mmCIF file of C-alpha atoms and ligand atoms in Angstrom:
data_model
loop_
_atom_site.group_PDB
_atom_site.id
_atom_site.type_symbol
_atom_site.label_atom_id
_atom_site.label_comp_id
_atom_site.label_asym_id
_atom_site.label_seq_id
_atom_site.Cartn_x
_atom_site.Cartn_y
_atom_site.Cartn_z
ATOM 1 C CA UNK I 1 106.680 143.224 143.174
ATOM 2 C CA UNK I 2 106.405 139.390 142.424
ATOM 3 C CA UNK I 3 105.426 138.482 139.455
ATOM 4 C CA UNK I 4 102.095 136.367 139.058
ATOM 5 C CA UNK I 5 102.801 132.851 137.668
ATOM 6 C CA UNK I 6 100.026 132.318 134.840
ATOM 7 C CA UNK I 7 100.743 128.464 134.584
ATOM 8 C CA UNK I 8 98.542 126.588 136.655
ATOM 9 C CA UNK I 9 95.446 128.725 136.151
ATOM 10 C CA UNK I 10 92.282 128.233 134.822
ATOM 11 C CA UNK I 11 91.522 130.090 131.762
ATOM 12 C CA UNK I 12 88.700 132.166 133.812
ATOM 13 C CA UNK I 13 91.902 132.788 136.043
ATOM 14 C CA UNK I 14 94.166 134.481 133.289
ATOM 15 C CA UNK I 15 91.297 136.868 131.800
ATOM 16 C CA UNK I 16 90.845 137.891 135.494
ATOM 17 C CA UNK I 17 94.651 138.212 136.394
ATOM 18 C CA UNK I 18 95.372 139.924 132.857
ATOM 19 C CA UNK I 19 92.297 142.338 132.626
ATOM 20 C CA UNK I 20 94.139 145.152 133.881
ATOM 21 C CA UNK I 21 95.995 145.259 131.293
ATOM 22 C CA UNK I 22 93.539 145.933 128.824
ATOM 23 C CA UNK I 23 93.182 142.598 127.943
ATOM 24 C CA UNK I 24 89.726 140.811 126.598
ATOM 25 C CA UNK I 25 87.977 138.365 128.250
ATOM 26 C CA UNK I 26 88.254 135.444 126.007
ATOM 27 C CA UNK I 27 92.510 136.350 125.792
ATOM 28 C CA UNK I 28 92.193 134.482 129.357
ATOM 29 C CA UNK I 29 91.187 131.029 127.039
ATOM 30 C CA UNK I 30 93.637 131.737 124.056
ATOM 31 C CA UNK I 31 96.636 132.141 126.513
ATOM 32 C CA UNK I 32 95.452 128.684 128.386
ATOM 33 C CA UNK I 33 95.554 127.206 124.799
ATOM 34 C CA UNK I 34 98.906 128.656 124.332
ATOM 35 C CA UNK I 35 100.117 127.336 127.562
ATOM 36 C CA UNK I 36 98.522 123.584 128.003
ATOM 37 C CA UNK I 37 97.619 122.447 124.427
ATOM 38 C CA UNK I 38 101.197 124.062 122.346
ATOM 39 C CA UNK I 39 103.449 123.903 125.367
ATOM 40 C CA UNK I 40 104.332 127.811 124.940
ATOM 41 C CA UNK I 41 106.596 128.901 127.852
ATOM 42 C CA UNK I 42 107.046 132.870 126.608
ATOM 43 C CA UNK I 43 105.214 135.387 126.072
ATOM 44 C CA UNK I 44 106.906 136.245 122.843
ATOM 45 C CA UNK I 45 105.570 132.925 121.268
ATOM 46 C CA UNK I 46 102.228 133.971 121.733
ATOM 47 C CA UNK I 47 101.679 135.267 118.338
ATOM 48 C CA UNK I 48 97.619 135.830 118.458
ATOM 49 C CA UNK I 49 99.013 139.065 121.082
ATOM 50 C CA UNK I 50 100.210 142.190 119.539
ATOM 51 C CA UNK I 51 103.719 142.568 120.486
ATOM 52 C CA UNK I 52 102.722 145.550 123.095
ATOM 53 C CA UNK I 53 100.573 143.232 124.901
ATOM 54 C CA UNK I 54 103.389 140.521 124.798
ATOM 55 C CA UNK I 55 105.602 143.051 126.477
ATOM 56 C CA UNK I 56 103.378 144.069 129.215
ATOM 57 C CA UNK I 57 102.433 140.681 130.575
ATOM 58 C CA UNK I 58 105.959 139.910 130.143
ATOM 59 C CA UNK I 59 106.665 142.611 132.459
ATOM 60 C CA UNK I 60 103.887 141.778 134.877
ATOM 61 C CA UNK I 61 103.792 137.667 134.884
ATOM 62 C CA UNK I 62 105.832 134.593 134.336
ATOM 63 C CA UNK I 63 105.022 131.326 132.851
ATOM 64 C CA UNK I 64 106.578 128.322 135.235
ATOM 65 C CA UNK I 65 108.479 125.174 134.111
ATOM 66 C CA UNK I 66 109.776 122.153 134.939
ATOM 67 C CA UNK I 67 113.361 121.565 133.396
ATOM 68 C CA UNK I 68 114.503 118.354 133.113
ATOM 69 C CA UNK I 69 117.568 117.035 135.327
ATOM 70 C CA UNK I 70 117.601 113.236 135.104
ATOM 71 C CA UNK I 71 116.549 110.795 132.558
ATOM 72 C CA UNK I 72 116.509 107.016 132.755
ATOM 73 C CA UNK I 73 114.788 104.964 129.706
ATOM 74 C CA UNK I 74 113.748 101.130 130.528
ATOM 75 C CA UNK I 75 115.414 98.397 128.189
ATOM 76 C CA UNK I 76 112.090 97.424 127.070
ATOM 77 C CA UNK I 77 111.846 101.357 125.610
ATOM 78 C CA UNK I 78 108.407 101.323 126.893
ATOM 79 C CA UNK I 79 108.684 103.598 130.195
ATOM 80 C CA UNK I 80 110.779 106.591 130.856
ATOM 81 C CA UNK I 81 111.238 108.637 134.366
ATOM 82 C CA UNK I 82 111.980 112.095 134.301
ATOM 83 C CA UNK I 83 113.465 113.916 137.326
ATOM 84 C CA UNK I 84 112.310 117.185 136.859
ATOM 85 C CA UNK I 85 113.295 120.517 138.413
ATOM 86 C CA UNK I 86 111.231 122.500 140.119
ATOM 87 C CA UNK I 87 111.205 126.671 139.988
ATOM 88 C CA UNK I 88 113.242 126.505 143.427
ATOM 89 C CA UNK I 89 115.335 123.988 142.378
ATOM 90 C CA UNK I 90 113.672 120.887 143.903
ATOM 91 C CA UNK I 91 112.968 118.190 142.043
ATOM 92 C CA UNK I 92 110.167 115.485 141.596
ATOM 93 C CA UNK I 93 110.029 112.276 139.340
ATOM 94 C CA UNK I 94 108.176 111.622 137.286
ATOM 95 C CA UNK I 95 107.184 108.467 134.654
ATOM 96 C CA UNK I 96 106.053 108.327 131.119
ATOM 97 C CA UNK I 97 104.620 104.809 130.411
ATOM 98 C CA UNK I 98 103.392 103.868 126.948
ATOM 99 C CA UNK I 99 101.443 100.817 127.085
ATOM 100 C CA UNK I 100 99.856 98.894 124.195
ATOM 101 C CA UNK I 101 96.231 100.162 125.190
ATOM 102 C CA UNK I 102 97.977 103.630 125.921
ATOM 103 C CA UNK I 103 100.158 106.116 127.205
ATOM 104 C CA UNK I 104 99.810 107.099 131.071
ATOM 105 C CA UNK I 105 101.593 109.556 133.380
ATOM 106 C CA UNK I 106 102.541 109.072 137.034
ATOM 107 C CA UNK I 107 102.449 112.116 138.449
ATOM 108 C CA UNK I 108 104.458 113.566 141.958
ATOM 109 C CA UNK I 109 101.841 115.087 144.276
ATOM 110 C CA UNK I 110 104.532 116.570 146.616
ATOM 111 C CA UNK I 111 108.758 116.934 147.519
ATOM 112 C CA UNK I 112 109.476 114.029 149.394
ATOM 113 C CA UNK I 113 106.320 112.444 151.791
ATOM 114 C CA UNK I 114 105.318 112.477 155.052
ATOM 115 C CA UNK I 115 103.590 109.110 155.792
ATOM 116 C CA UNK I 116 106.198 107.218 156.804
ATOM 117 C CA UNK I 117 105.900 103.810 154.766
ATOM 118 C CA UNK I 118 108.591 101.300 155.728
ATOM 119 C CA UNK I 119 108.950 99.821 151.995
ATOM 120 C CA UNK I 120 109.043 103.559 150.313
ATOM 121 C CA UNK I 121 111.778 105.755 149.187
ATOM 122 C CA UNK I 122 109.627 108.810 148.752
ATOM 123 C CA UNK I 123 109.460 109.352 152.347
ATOM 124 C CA UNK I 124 113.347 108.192 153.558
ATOM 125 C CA UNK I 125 113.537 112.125 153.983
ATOM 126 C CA UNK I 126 110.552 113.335 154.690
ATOM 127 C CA UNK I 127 107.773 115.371 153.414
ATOM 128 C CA UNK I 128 109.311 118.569 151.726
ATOM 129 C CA UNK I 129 106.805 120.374 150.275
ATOM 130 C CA UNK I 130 103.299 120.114 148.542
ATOM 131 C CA UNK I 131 103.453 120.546 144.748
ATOM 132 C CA UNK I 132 101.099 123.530 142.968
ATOM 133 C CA UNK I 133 98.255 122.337 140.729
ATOM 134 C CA UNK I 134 100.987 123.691 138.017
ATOM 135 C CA UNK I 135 103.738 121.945 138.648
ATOM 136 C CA UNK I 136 101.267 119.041 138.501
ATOM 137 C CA UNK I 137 100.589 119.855 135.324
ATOM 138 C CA UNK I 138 103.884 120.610 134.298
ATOM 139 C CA UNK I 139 104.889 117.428 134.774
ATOM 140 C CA UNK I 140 102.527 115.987 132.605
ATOM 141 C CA UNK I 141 102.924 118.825 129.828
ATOM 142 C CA UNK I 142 106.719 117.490 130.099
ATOM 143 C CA UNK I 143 105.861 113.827 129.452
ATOM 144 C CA UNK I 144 103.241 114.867 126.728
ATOM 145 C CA UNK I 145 106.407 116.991 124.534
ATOM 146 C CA UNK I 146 108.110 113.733 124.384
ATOM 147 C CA UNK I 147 105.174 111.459 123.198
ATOM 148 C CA UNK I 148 105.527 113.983 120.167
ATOM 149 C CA UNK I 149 102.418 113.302 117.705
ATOM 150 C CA UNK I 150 100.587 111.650 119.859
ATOM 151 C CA UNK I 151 100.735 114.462 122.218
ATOM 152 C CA UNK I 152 98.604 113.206 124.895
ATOM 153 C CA UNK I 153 98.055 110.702 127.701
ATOM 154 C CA UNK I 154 94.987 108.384 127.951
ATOM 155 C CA UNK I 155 95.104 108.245 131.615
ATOM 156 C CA UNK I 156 97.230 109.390 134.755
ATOM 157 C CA UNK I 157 97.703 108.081 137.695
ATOM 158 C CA UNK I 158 98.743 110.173 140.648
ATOM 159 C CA UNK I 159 101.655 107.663 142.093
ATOM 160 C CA UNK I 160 104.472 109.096 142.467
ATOM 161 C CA UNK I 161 106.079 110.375 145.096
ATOM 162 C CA UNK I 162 103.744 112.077 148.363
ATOM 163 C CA UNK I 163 100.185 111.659 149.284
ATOM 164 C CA UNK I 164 97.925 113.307 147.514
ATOM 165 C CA UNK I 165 95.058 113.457 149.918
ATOM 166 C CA UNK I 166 97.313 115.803 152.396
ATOM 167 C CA UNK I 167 97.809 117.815 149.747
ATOM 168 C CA UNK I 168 93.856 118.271 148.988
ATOM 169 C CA UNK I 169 93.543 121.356 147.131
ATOM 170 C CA UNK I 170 96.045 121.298 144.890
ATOM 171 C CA UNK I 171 95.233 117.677 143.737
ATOM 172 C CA UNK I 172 92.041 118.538 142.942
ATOM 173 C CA UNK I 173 92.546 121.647 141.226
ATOM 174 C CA UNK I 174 95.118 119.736 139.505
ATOM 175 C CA UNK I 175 92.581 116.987 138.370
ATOM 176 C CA UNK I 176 90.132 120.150 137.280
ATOM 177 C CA UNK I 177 92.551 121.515 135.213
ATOM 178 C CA UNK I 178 93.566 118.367 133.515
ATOM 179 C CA UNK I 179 89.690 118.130 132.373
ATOM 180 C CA UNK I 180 89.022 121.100 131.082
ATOM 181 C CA UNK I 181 88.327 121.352 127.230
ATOM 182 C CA UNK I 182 91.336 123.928 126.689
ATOM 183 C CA UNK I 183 93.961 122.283 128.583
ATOM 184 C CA UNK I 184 93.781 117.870 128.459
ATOM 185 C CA UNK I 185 90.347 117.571 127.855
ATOM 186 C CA UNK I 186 90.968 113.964 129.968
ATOM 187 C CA UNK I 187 87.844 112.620 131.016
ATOM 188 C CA UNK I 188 87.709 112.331 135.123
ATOM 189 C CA UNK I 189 87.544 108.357 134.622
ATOM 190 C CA UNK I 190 90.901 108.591 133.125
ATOM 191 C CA UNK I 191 92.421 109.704 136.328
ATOM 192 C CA UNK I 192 93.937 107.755 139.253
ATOM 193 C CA UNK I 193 94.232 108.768 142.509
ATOM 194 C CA UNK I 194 96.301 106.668 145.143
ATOM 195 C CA UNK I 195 96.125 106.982 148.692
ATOM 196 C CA UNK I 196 97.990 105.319 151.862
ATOM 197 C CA UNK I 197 94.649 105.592 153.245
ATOM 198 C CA UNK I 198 93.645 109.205 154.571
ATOM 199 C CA UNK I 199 90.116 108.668 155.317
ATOM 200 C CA UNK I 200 89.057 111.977 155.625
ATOM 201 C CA UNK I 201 90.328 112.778 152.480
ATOM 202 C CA UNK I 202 88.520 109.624 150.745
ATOM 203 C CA UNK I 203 85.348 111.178 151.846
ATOM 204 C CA UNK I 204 86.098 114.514 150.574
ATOM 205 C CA UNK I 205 86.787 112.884 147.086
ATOM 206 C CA UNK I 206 83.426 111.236 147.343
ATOM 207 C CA UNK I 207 81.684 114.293 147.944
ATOM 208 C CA UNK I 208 83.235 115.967 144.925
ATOM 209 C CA UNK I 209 80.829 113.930 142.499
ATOM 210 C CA UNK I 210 83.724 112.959 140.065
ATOM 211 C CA UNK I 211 84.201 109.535 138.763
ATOM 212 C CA UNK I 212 88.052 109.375 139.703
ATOM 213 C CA UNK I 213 89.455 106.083 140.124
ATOM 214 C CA UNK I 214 90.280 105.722 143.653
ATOM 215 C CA UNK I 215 93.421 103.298 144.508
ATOM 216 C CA UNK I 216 93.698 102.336 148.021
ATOM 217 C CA UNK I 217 97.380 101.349 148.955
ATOM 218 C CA UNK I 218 96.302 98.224 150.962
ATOM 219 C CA UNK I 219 99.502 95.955 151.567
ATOM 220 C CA UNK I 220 98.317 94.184 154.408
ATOM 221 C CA UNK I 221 95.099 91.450 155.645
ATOM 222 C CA UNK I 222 95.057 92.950 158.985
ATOM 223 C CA UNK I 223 95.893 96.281 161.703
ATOM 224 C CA UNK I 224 98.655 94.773 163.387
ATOM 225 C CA UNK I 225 100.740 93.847 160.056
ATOM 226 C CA UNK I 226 99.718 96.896 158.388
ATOM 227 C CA UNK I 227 100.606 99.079 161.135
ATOM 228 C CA UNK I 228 104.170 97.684 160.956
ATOM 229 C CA UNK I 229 104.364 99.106 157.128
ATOM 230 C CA UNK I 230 102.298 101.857 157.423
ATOM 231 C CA UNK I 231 102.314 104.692 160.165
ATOM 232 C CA UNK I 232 98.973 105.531 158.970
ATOM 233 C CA UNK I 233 97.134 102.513 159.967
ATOM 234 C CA UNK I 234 97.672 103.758 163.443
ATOM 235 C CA UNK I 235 95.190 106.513 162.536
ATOM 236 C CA UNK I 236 93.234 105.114 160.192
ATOM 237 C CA UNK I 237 92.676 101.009 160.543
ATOM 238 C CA UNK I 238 91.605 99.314 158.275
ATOM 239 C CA UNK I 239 87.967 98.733 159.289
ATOM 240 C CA UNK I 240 87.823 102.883 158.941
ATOM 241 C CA UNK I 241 89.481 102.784 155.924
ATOM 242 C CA UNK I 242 87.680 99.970 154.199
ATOM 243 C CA UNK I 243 84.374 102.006 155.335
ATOM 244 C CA UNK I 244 85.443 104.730 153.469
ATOM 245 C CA UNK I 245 86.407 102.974 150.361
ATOM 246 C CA UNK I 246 83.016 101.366 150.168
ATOM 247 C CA UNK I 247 81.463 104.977 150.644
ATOM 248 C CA UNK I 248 83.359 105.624 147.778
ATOM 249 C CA UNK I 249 82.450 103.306 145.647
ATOM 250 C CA UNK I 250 78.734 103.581 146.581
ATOM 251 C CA UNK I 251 78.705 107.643 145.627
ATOM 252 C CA UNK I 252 80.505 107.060 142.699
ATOM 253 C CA UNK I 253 79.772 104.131 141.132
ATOM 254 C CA UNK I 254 83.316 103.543 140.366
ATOM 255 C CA UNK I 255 84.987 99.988 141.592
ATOM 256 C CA UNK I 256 88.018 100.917 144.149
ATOM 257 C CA UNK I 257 91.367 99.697 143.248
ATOM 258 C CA UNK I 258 93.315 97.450 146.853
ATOM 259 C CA UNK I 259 97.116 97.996 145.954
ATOM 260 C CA UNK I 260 99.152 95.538 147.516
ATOM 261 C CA UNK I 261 103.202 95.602 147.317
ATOM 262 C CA UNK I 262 104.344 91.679 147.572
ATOM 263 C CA UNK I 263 107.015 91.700 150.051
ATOM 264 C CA UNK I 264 108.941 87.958 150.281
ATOM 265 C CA UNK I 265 108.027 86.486 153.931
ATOM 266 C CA UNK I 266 105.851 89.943 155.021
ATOM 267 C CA UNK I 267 102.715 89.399 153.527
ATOM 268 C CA UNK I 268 102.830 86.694 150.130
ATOM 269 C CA UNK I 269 101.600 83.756 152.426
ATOM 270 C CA UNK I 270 98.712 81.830 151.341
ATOM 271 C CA UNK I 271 97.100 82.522 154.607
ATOM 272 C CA UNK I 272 97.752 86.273 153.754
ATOM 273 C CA UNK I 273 96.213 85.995 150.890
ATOM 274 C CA UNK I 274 93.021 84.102 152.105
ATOM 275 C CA UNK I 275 92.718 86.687 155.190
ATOM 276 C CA UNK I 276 92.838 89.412 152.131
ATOM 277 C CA UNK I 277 90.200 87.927 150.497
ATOM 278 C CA UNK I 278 87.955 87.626 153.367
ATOM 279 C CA UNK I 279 88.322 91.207 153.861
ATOM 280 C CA UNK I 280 87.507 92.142 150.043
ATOM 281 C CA UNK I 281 84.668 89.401 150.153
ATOM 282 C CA UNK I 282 81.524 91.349 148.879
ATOM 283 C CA UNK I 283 83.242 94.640 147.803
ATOM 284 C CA UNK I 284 83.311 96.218 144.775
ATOM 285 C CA UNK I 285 87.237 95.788 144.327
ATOM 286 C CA UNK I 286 90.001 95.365 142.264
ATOM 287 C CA UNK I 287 93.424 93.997 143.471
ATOM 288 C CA UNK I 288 96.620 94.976 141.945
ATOM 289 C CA UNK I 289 99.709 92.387 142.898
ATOM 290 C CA UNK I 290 102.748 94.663 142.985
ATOM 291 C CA UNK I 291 106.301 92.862 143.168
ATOM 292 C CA UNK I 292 107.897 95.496 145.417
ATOM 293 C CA UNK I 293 111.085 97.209 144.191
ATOM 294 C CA UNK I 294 113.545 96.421 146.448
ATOM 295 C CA UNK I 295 114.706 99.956 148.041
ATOM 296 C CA UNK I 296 118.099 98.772 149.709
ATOM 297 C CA UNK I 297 117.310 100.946 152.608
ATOM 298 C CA UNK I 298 114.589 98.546 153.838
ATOM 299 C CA UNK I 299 115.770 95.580 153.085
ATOM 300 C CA UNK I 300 112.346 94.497 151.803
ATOM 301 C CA UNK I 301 113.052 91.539 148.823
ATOM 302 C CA UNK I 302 109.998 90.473 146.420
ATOM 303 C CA UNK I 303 108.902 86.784 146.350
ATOM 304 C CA UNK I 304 109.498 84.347 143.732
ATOM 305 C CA UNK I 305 107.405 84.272 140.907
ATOM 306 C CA UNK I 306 105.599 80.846 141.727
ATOM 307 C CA UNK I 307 105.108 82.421 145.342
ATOM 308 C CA UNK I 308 103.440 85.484 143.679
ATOM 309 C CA UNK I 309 101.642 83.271 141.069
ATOM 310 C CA UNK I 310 99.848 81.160 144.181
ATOM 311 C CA UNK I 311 99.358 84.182 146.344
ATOM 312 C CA UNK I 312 97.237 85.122 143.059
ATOM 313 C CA UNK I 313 95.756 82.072 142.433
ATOM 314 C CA UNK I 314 94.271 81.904 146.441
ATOM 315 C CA UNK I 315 93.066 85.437 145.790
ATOM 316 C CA UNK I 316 91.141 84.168 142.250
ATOM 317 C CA UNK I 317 89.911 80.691 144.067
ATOM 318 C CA UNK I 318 88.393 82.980 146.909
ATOM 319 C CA UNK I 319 86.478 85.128 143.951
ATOM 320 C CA UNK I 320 88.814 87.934 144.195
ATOM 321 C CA UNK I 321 89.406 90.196 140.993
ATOM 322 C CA UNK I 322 93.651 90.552 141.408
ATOM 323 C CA UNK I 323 96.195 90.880 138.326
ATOM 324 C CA UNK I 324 99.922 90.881 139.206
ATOM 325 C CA UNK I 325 101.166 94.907 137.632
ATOM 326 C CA UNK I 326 103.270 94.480 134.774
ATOM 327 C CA UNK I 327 106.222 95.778 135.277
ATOM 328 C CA UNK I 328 107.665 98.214 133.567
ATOM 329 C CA UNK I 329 110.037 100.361 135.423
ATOM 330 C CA UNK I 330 111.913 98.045 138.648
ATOM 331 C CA UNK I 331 115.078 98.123 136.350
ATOM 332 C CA UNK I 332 115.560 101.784 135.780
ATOM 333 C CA UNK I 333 114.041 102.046 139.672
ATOM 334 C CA UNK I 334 111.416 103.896 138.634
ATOM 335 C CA UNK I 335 109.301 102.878 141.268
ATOM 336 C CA UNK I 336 108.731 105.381 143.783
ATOM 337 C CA UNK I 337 111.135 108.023 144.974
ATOM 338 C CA UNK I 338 114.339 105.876 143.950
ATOM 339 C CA UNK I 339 115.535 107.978 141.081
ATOM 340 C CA UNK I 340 115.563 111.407 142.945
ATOM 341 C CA UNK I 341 117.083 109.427 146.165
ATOM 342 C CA UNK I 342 119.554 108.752 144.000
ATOM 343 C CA UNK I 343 120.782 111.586 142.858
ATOM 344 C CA UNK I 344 120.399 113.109 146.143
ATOM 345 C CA UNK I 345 122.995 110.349 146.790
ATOM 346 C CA UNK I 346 124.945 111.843 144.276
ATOM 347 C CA UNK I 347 125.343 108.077 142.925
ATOM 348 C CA UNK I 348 122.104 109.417 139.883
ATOM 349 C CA UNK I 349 122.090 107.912 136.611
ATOM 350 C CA UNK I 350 123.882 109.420 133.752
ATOM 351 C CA UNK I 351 121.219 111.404 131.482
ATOM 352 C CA UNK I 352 120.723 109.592 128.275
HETATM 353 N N1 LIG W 1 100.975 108.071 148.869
HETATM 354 C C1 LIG W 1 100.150 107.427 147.906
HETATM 355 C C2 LIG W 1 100.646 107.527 146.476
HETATM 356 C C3 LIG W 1 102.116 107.342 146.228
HETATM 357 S S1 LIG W 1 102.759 105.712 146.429
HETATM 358 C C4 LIG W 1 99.934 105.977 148.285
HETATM 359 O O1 LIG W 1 100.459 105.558 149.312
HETATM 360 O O2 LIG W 1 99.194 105.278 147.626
HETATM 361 C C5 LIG W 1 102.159 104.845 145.044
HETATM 362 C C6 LIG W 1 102.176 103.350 145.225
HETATM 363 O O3 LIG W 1 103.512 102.833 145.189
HETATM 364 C C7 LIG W 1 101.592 102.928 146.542
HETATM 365 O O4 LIG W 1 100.761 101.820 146.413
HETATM 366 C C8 LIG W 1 102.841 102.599 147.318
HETATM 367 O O5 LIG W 1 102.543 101.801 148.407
HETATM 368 C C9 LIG W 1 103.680 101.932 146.255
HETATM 369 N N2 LIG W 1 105.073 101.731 146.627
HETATM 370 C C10 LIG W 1 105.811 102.445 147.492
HETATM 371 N N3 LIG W 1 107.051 101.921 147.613
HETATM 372 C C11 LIG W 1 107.111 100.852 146.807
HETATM 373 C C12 LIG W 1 108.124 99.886 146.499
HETATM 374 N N4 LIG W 1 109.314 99.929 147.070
HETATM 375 N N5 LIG W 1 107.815 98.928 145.611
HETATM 376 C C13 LIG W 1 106.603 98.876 145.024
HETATM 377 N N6 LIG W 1 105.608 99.746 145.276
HETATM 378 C C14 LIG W 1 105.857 100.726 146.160
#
C-alpha cells in the first residue's frame, strides 16, 4: 500500500485522511500548523500527538520535501536561487528575493515547460511534469526556513520555470493553500501569477473571484513578431489575448501586469515601443521592462542601457505606466530555468 502524502493538504483534508485512525477533527488543523507554519517534516516532532498516534500515521502517511541540491547567492546578497529536489529526484528552481519593501518567492509551477519560448531556458527540454500544489508549497516553506525570523514572504510570484495556466488545478489549489489562516495566511493580492498567454486559462482565473495579480508575458507590439518568440501566439494572438486580459481586469478590479523581455535589435526600437503603446492605450496596465538574460542557447543579447532608457521614455511620453525590473539575479542566472540547465549540463555551480 502507498502511503498518503499529508503535505499539500488542506487542513479539512488531514482530519478526513487521518480519521480512521481515531483521530479528532480539529487534529486535521494542528497537524497543518505543524506542517506549514513550524516546518515539521516527522511525525515524531509533532509533540501535541501522543506517541501511539505518532506511530500510526507514521505507519500510514508521509510528509513530502524538497531537499536542497544547488545554491547560488547574488553579490549584492539580496537574492538567492535554490535548486531543489523533488521526491523523484527532479528538480525545480527556485528564488528567494528580499527587497527593501519585502521578501518575495518565485515559485516553479512545473519540470521543465512546454510552450516553446525562443528566449527561455525552462523549456530547452521540454515540459516534464506538472508540480503538486505541495511541492508548490514546499518550495516556498524552503525559502521561508532561510529568511529565519522573519519567517515569511510578503508576496510570490509564480515565475519560474513552466506555465502555470496548463497546470490549472494545482496552481490554484496551490494559491488556496498559501491563503489559508493556518498555513501563509498571504492575502490573494499578494500573489502573482504569470502567463505566456493561455487565454482560456485567463478566463478561468477571472471566474475564480480572487484578486490575484495577473502578469501577462507580452514581449512583442504585434502577431507576426510575437509569433516568432512565442509558439503560443499562434493559438492565442494577441487581439484574443489582450481581450482576455481586459476581462480580467474588469472582474477583478485588479490592473494587469504586460511583461516585456528587452531583446537588443528584436523588439527595443522606438517604433516598438510606440506600436506597444498604442496597443496598451486605454487599458488598465502596467509594463514591466525586463533586460533579458542572455541564455547562450538563443543567442538573444539585451540592449544598452540608453537603448532601454528611450524605449522607456517613448512608452512614458505615450502615457504608458512601464518601470525597467531591477535586477537582481542575471549574475547568478537566476532568471528562468538557467540554474537547473546547468547542472543538467553538469557545468552547475558549486553549493555555497
Ligand atoms: N510561463 C509563464 C511563467 C514563467 S516565465 C510566462 O510565460 O509568463 C516568467 C517570465 O520570465 C516570463 O515573462 C518570461 O517570458 C520571462 N523570461 C523567460 N526567459 C527569459 C530570459 N531569458 N530573460 C528574461 N526573462 C525571461
Amino acid at each position: 500500500m502507498t502511503k498518503i502524502d499529508l503535505f499539500g493538504l488542506f487542513a479539512e483534508e488531514i482530519a478526513t485522511a487521518v480519521a480512521p485512525y481515531g483521530l479528532e477533527k480539529y487534529r486535521g488543523r494542528q497537524i497543518a500548523e505543524w506542517l506549514y507554519q513550524r516546518f515539521v517534516r516527522n511525525f515524531d516532532d509533532m509533540t501535541n500527538l501522543s506517541r501511539a498516534t505518532r506511530e500510526v500515521l507514521a505507519a500510514h502517511f508521509i510528509l513530502g520535501r524538497v531537499e536542497l541540491q544547488a545554491a547560488q547567492h547574488a553579490g549584492n546578497g539580496q537574492t538567492d536561487k535554490f535548486l531543489l529536489a523533488l521526491g523523484d529526484g527532479l528538480a525545480v528552481e527556485t528564488v528567494l528575493m528580499r527587497h527593501n519593501y519585502g521578501n518575495s518567492v518565485c515559485v516553479s509551477s512545473q519540470v521543465g515547460c512546454g510552450m516553446g519560448c525562443s528566449f527561455c531556458a525552462s523549456t530547452i527540454n521540454g515540459l516534464v511534469r506538472n508540480l503538486t500544489a505541495g511541492e508548490m508549497l514546499a518550495q516556498v516553506l524552503f525559502c521561508c526556513q532561510q529568511l529565519g525570523d522573519t519567517n515569511r514572504p510578503d508576496s510570490i510570484v509564480i515565475m519560474g520555470s513552466g506555465e502555470p495556466l496548463a497546470n490549472y488545478e494545482q496552481v490554484l489549489r496551490f494559491i488556496r493553500l498559501c491563503h489559508e489562516n493556518y498555513c501563509l495566511n498571504l492575502s490573494y493580492r499578494a500573489v502573482t501569477l504569470s502567463t505566456a498567454g493561455v487565454v482560456p486559462g485567463i478566463d478561468r482565473l477571472a471566474a475564480e473571484g480572487l484578486p490575484v495579480t495577473l502578469a501577462i508575458s507580452l514581449h512583442a507590439p504585434n502577431d507576426a513578431l510575437r509569433s516568432k518568440l512565442m509558439p503560443i501566439n499562434d493559438r492565442y494572438p494577441l487581439a484574443a489575448l489582450l481581450a482576455a486580459a481586459d476581462r480580467y481586469a474588469t472582474q477583478t478590479g485588479r490592473r494587469v501586469t504586460y511583461e516585456y523581455i528587452l531583446i537588443a535589435g528584436v523588439n527595443d526600437r522606438d517604433e516598438n515601443a510606440r506600436e506597444l503603446a498604442a496597443l496598451l492605450r486605454g487599458r488598465l496596465a502596467n509594463v514591466n521592462l525586463i533586460p533579458i538574460n542572455s541564455v547562450v542557447e538563443s543567442g538573444l543579447l539585451r540592449p544598452e542601457a540608453p537603448r532601454m532608457e528611450q524605449f522607456l521614455s517613448v512608452l512614458r511620453a505615450n502615457h504608458v505606466n512601464a518601470t525597467i525590473r531591477r535586477e537582481m539575479g542575471s549574475d547568478i542566472k537566476a532568471a528562468c530555468g538557467q540554474l537547473r540547465h546547468a547542472v543538467l549540463l553538469g557545468d552547475g555551480p558549486e553549493s555555497n
